Tab-separated table of C-alpha atoms in Angstrom:
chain	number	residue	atom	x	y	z
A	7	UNK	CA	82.973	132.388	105.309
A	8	UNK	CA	84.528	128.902	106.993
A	9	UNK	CA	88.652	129.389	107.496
A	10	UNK	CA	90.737	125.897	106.299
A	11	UNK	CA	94.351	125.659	106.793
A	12	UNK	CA	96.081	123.644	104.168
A	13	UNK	CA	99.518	121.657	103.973
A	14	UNK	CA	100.568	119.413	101.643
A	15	UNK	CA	103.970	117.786	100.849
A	16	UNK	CA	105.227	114.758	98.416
A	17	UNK	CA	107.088	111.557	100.377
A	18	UNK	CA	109.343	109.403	98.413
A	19	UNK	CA	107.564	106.308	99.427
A	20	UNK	CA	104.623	104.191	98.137
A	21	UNK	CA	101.194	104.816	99.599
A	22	UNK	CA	100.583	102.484	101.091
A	23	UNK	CA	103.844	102.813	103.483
A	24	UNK	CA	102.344	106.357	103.886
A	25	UNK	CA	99.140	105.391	104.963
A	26	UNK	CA	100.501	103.101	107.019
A	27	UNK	CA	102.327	105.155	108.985
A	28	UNK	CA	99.525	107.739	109.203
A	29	UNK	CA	97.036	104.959	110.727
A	30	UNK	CA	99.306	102.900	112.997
A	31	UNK	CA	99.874	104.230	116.064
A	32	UNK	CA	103.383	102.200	116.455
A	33	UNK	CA	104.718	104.424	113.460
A	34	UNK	CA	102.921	108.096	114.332
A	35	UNK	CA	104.125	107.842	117.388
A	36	UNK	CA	107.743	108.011	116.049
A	37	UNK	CA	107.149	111.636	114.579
A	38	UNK	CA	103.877	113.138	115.928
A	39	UNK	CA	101.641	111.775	118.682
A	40	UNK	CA	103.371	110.364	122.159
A	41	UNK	CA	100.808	107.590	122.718
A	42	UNK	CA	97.401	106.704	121.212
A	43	UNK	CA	94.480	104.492	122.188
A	44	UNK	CA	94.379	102.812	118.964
A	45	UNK	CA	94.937	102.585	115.657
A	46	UNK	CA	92.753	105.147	113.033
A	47	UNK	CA	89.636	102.888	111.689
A	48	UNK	CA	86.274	104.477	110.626
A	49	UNK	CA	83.734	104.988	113.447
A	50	UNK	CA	86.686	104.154	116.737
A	51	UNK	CA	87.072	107.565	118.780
A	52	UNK	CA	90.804	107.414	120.322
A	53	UNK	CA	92.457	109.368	122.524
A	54	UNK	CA	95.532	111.164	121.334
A	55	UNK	CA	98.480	112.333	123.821
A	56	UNK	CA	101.486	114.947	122.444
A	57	UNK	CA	105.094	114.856	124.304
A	58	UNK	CA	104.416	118.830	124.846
A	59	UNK	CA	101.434	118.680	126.461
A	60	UNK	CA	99.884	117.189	129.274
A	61	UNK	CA	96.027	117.264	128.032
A	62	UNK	CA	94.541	114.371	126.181
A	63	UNK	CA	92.795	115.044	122.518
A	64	UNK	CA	89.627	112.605	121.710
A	65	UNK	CA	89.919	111.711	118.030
A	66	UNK	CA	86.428	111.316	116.818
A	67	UNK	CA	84.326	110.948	113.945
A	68	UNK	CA	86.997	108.911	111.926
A	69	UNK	CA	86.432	107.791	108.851
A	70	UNK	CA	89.299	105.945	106.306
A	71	UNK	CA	89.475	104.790	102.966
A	72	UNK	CA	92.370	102.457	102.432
A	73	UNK	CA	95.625	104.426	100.791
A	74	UNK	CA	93.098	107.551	99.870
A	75	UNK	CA	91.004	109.268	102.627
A	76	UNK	CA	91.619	109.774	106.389
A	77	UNK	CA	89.362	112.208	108.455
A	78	UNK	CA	88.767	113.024	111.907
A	79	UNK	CA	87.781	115.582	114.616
A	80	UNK	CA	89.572	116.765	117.328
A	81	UNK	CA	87.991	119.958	117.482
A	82	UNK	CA	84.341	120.483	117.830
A	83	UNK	CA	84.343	123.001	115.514
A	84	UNK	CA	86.689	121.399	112.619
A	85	UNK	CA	87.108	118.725	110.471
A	86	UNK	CA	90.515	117.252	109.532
A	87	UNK	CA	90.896	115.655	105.940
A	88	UNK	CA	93.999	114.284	104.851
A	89	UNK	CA	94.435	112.316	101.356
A	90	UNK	CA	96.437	110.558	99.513
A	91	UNK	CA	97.633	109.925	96.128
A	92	UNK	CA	100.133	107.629	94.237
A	93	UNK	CA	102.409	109.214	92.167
A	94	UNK	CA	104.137	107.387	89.412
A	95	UNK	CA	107.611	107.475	90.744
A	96	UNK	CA	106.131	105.732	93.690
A	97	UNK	CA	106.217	108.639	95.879
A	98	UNK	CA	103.089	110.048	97.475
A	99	UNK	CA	101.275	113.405	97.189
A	100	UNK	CA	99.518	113.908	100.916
A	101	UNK	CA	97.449	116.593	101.294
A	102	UNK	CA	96.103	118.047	104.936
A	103	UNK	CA	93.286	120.206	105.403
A	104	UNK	CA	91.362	121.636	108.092
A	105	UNK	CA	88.400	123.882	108.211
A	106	UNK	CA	85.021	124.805	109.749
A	107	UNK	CA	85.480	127.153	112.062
A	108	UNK	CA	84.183	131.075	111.453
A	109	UNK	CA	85.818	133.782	110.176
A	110	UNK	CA	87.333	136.210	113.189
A	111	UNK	CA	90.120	137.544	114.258
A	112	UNK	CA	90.914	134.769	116.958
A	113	UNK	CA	90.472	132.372	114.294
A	114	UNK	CA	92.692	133.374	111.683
A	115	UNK	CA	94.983	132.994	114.347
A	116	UNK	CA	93.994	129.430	114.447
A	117	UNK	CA	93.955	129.254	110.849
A	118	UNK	CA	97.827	130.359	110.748
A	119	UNK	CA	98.948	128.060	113.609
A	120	UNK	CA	97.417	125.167	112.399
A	121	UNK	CA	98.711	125.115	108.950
A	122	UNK	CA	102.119	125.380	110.211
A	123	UNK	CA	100.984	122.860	112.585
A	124	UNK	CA	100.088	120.578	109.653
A	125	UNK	CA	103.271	121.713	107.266
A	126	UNK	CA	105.219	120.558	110.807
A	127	UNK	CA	103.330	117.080	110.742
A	128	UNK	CA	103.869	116.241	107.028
A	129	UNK	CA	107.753	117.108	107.112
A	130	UNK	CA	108.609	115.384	110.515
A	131	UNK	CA	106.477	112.055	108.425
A	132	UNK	CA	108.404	112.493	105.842
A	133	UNK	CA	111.909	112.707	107.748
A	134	UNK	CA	110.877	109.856	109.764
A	135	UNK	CA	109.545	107.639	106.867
A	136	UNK	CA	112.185	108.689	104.740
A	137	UNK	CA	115.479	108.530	106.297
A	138	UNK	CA	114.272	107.084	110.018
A	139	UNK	CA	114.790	110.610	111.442
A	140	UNK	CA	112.952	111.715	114.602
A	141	UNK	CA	112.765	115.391	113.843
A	142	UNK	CA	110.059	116.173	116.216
A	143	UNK	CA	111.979	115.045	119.215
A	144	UNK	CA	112.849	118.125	121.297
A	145	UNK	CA	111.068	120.421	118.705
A	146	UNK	CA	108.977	121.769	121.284
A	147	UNK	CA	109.963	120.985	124.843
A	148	UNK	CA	109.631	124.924	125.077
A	149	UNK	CA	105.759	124.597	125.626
A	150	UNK	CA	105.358	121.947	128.163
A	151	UNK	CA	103.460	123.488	131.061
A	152	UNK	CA	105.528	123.692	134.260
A	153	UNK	CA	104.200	121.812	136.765
């Protein structure tokens, strides 16, 4: 049995401003990701950095379909999907999954951070895309490592 945490949430915006701001690094890095390397384009392996955290994240295996498909690896073991679709009030259903790794205790664990992780992602998107909010900010200045 493979474990796959799931999020999914509907933003009151067109798809193609959601895509946008999942691909451009400019916009994720208003509600998500501190810096990246690049912008999300199949076959380019970036390097993701969080505020919290002072390890870097290679990105790899991307592969995007404009306004539909985006899908990456950041862990060995796991593959990220997260899709799109246009709904007719020209809002957008996106939809986050993550599986592959097997099941065990430690990784149920995983299994029930990481969808929280995701549920975190889509609503601090749709804050920011929607009203401009920056809910992330501060969120989690409780886990930086001390130095």
């Amino acid at each position: 049995m493979v474990l796959e945490s799931k999020a999914l949430l509907q933003i009151q915006k067109p798809i193609a401003t959601v895509f946008e701001g999942i691909v451009n690094p400019e916009i994720m890095t208003q509600y998500f990701i501190s810096e990246s390397s690049g912008r999300l384009e199949t076959g380019k392996t970036l390097i993701w950095k969080f505020p919290e955290f002072p390890d870097q994240f290679p990105i790899t295996n991307v592969r995007v379909e404009k306004e539909h498909l985006i899908t990456f690896v950041w862990d060995p073991e796991t593959v990220v999907n997260i899709t799109l679709e246009a709904l007719p009030n020209q809002s957008t259903l996106v939809k986050v999954s993550e599986k592959g790794k097997a099941l065990n205790d430690a990784n149920i664990e995983w299994a029930l951070q990481n969808t929280g992780g995701w549920a975190n992602f889509l609503a601090c998107m749709k804050a920011y895309l929607e009203y401009g909010v920056h809910l992330r900010k501060g969120a989690f200045d409780f886990m930086r490592t001390k130095v």
